Amino acid sequence: MSNLEDVAKAAGVSRSTVSRVMNNEGYVSAATRARVLEAVEQLHYIPNHAARTLVTQRSNVIGVVMPSANVFFGDNSYFPMLLQGIAEAANPRDISMILWLGQANEDPEHFSQRITRNRLCDGLIIASIGYDDPLIPRLVDNVPYFVMVERPVQFHDRISYVTCDNVKGGQMATEHLIRNGRKRIAHITGRLDLADGQDRLVGYRTALERAGMAYDPDLVVEGQFSYESGYYAMKNLLAQNFDAVFIPSDTAARGAIRALEEAKLRIPDDVAIVGFDDLEDAARTNPALTTIRQPVQQKGAAALTLLLDLIDGKVENPYQVILPLQLVIRQSCGANLSQPMQNQGGVASNR
Amino acid sequence: MSNLEDVAKAAGVSRSTVSRVMNNEGYVSAATRARVLEAVEQLHYIPNHAARTLVTQRSNVIGVVMPSANVFFGDNSYFPMLLQGIAEAANPRDISMILWLGQANEDPEHFSQRITRNRLCDGLIIASIGYDDPLIPRLVDNVPYFVMVERPVQFHDRISYVTCDNVKGGQMATEHLIRNGRKRIAHITGRLDLADGQDRLVGYRTALERAGMAYDPDLVVEGQFSYESGYYAMKNLLAQNFDAVFIPSDTAARGAIRALEEAKLRIPDDVAIVGFDDLEDAARTNPALTTIRQPVQQKGAAALTLLLDLIDGKVENPYQVILPLQLVIRQSCGANLSQPMQNQGGVASNR
DNA sequence: GTGTACTGTGAGAACGCTCCCATGTCAAAT
DNA sequence: ATTTGACATGGGAGCGTTCTCACAGTACAC
């Protein structure tokens, strides 16, 4: 492997000049620059990342931390989409991305050690799902710069994060069902130890309140975001009398639909459904899901931008970014049946 | 940030001794070692990765390359599972993982530049899907050590890779349908420009041949691995007379099931189905899918191990690893209906 | 008592880069 | 004619490690 010195010799200049060319620093004549670039080409010179990092104290590598359970969280395209979003913001800035995945059954202490005993990254993005991961206090103490995706339940006043307006999302979903004449609207909640689950429930209650509708605790079943959870929560709900349900993820909605099918209930005629996420699953249910779209890629991109701004001192910790959500109307809510929308059927891809 | 020198001073020894302690090299007395470790603790000393890499010429970082389209390939848990597998092999060896994601519409030239102009990794794992990615020749020329996941259609005699025995897989699936008395077995193929798709088709034909059954081209529809593809391929197939179908992915099988439902055909009574992958989707169809299980995590772990062996000169390029596949019997094939298996129903998680 | 082998420790060089400072050139301003 | 300052280039120090070598001490065999 050639180094700066080799290139300098080949171009008949000094190491410093080659460095200036490589870093586009100016103060190099056009002729010299050309000669240097030619030598670089000829020798296949590539700057040594370690040497650069050593002197600049900046690696241009950021870490993405993902506890094991979260990788397979809810709709499985969540995690890839988030990474894609981070990458799209990182690439143009020449930032590389180290991935820290938790292992199944790995001690949080061990996991955090792996991450912190390794000053390899300039900062971290914690792709948490918003719960009180035991990792968080450890990171607060040991990592100078980090950003969370999703709001943690605790520490949220000391931590920088990016999240969506989940209260508003729950409200939008519920209001849409109200607008369409549903009278007994149920809610399968998300995990209530997570900020997301809590907030969406608050949104649901807010919508009912604003419409002057009574809050009936029997119509609220605590669930999670998974397919299985949706299935069993709906089984429980079937004892009640209801004509609509707001479900905290599209994947859970798939499970719930399965339970409704088994109970011979028709969607949306007997039960209208609004889901949440609008990732892979939403357009593939039968009928296609009305849902609240989460801008997952934007979340990733925003997290990266925020992290770099923190590192560069452009913003001060804690700094929070809250992204808007969007109602996507398809068939499961019973609205707009007269004017079906294009490309929102059950089979077309939603990407 | 403290460095070796600081620790040495605090412990009253030389830099060399601290280095020996940090690297567990021996030739340090127990007393000295204890004093050094205490100083390390006190100063929160963490070795500087860049400095270490600079002198050892070894970063202990490997890159995982994933072209954009592949991230969302087929069942979306494929990619996270693969990463998880790689991580599980990497963690105990203290190897970190850099993720190179292609962007949508990114020029392959640009993508490969991003990866190669950055000697940050000791080697690469190309998480391709086995097609002739234009990336491959570029990497062959520029990257000293890399391993592919899946066999590329070309270059396969010069490249190290890890794959599954897809021919055998296709054969197992088809033979299972034959054993269960099906007479007209169709096949929706995977992408035929991919080794996986090609091989599974070969397996299908081999099984028919061995059973003395005629190969009927009308029963073979070229498809892809996606949900949409499964749906439309099945729509096309419906014009034919068939009583079983082997589908190259569980996600495509979900699409095919949707088409069969719309055609009011019963599974497995009218049409028996065998899928492929056994990731997330398989256990969530109705009826649950009989399928060929792919050991995705093992593929990831094997790729990492192979890569490190190449780097360390323990094996010679090219070296190929072929992992076995396994038939998982559930309901969609119509077999074993009398003795249903535990935990293989449609709702229970398959993990 | 000398040679040999092993343990324990330290000093200096080297890895390949960036950054600071010194020096030289040349045109414009005084 | 001299000063000024922007441009162009080179040289040395330093980033924080590891690695090689040197050297002292101890133990044991002969």
XYZ file of N, CA, C and O (backbone and C1' of nucleotides) in Angstrom, chain D residues 5-26:
154
model
P -0.179 43.640 5.590
O -0.757 42.589 4.559
C -1.296 43.043 3.318
C -1.321 41.878 2.347
C -1.675 40.534 3.003
O -2.628 39.879 2.182
C 0.271 40.313 1.717
P -3.712 38.895 2.837
O -4.118 38.000 1.581
C -4.301 38.602 0.307
C -3.654 37.738 -0.768
C -3.993 36.249 -0.642
O -4.403 35.767 -1.918
C -1.657 36.544 -0.805
P -5.015 34.264 -2.055
O -3.746 33.492 -2.644
C -3.278 33.827 -3.950
C -1.964 33.137 -4.175
C -2.032 31.603 -4.183
O -1.488 31.183 -5.424
C -0.211 32.380 -2.893
P -1.710 29.634 -5.879
O -0.351 28.998 -5.338
C 0.867 29.315 -5.969
C 1.986 28.591 -5.284
C 1.749 27.091 -5.042
O 2.748 26.401 -5.787
C 2.680 28.153 -3.128
P 2.761 24.819 -5.814
O 3.663 24.507 -4.554
C 5.077 24.688 -4.657
C 5.717 24.504 -3.319
C 5.658 23.102 -2.722
O 6.866 22.438 -3.057
C 5.554 24.845 -1.087
P 7.150 20.943 -2.573
O 7.884 21.227 -1.183
C 9.014 22.074 -1.165
C 9.591 22.145 0.235
C 9.776 20.788 0.917
O 11.040 20.814 1.570
C 8.430 22.187 2.280
P 11.673 19.482 2.145
O 11.574 19.750 3.716
C 12.063 20.971 4.249
C 11.882 20.981 5.753
C 12.104 19.633 6.439
O 12.761 19.886 7.664
C 9.899 20.377 6.870
P 13.355 18.697 8.549
O 12.482 18.831 9.889
C 12.283 20.136 10.450
C 11.289 20.056 11.584
C 11.389 18.798 12.444
O 11.150 19.174 13.790
C 9.225 18.924 11.522
P 11.428 18.145 14.963
O 10.044 18.228 15.754
C 9.389 19.499 15.862
C 7.940 19.278 16.252
C 7.731 18.165 17.282
O 6.777 18.623 18.223
C 6.434 17.701 15.357
P 6.555 17.866 19.586
O 5.165 17.125 19.339
C 4.051 17.850 18.872
C 2.983 16.872 18.455
C 2.852 15.648 19.376
O 1.506 15.544 19.777
C 2.982 14.984 17.123
P 1.111 14.667 21.038
O -0.117 13.836 20.478
C -1.202 14.447 19.809
C -1.893 13.391 18.981
C -1.911 12.023 19.646
O -3.121 11.902 20.399
C -1.324 11.887 17.307
P -3.043 11.447 21.948
O -2.861 9.864 21.832
C -3.877 9.107 21.200
C -3.377 7.705 20.984
C -2.860 7.021 22.250
O -3.375 5.711 22.273
C -1.240 6.897 20.552
P -3.326 4.792 23.555
O -3.235 3.379 22.833
C -2.004 2.729 22.712
C -1.848 2.230 21.298
C -0.973 1.009 21.243
O -1.813 -0.123 21.132
C -0.189 2.703 19.736
P -1.263 -1.497 21.738
O -0.151 -1.912 20.664
C -0.562 -2.254 19.349
C 0.681 -2.498 18.496
C 1.501 -3.706 18.928
O 1.933 -4.357 17.739
C 2.866 -1.796 18.921
P 2.370 -5.902 17.787
O 3.807 -5.875 17.134
C 4.200 -4.790 16.290
C 5.710 -4.650 16.313
C 6.440 -5.872 16.876
O 7.511 -6.200 16.006
C 7.107 -3.906 18.020
P 8.259 -7.632 16.126
O 9.801 -7.216 16.042
C 10.173 -6.006 15.386
C 11.394 -5.417 16.048
C 12.395 -6.458 16.583
O 13.687 -6.117 16.119
C 11.883 -4.877 18.259
P 14.903 -7.198 16.245
O 15.773 -6.523 17.385
C 16.081 -5.128 17.301
C 16.454 -4.612 18.672
C 17.474 -5.473 19.416
O 18.638 -4.702 19.637
C 15.691 -4.775 20.832
P 19.944 -5.381 20.255
O 19.937 -4.703 21.695
C 19.683 -3.301 21.813
C 19.564 -2.964 23.287
C 20.587 -3.680 24.175
O 21.130 -2.748 25.094
C 18.398 -4.100 24.961
P 22.489 -3.107 25.899
O 21.940 -3.405 27.359
C 21.048 -2.469 27.972
C 20.373 -3.143 29.138
C 21.297 -4.058 29.970
O 21.200 -3.687 31.328
C 19.242 -5.099 29.528
P 22.427 -4.063 32.331
O 21.628 -4.340 33.674
C 20.453 -3.569 33.970
C 19.507 -4.443 34.752
C 20.200 -5.354 35.770
O 19.533 -5.233 37.016
C 18.764 -6.621 34.380
P 20.213 -5.761 38.372
O 19.344 -7.047 38.677
C 17.940 -6.904 38.837
C 17.319 -8.276 38.731
C 17.961 -9.331 39.642
O 16.966 -9.795 40.542
C 17.610 -10.170 37.450
P 17.376 -10.675 41.840
O 16.913 -12.127 41.375
C 15.580 -12.320 40.907
C 15.500 -13.693 40.274
C 16.127 -14.817 41.117
O 15.129 -15.777 41.395
C 16.792 -14.962 38.842
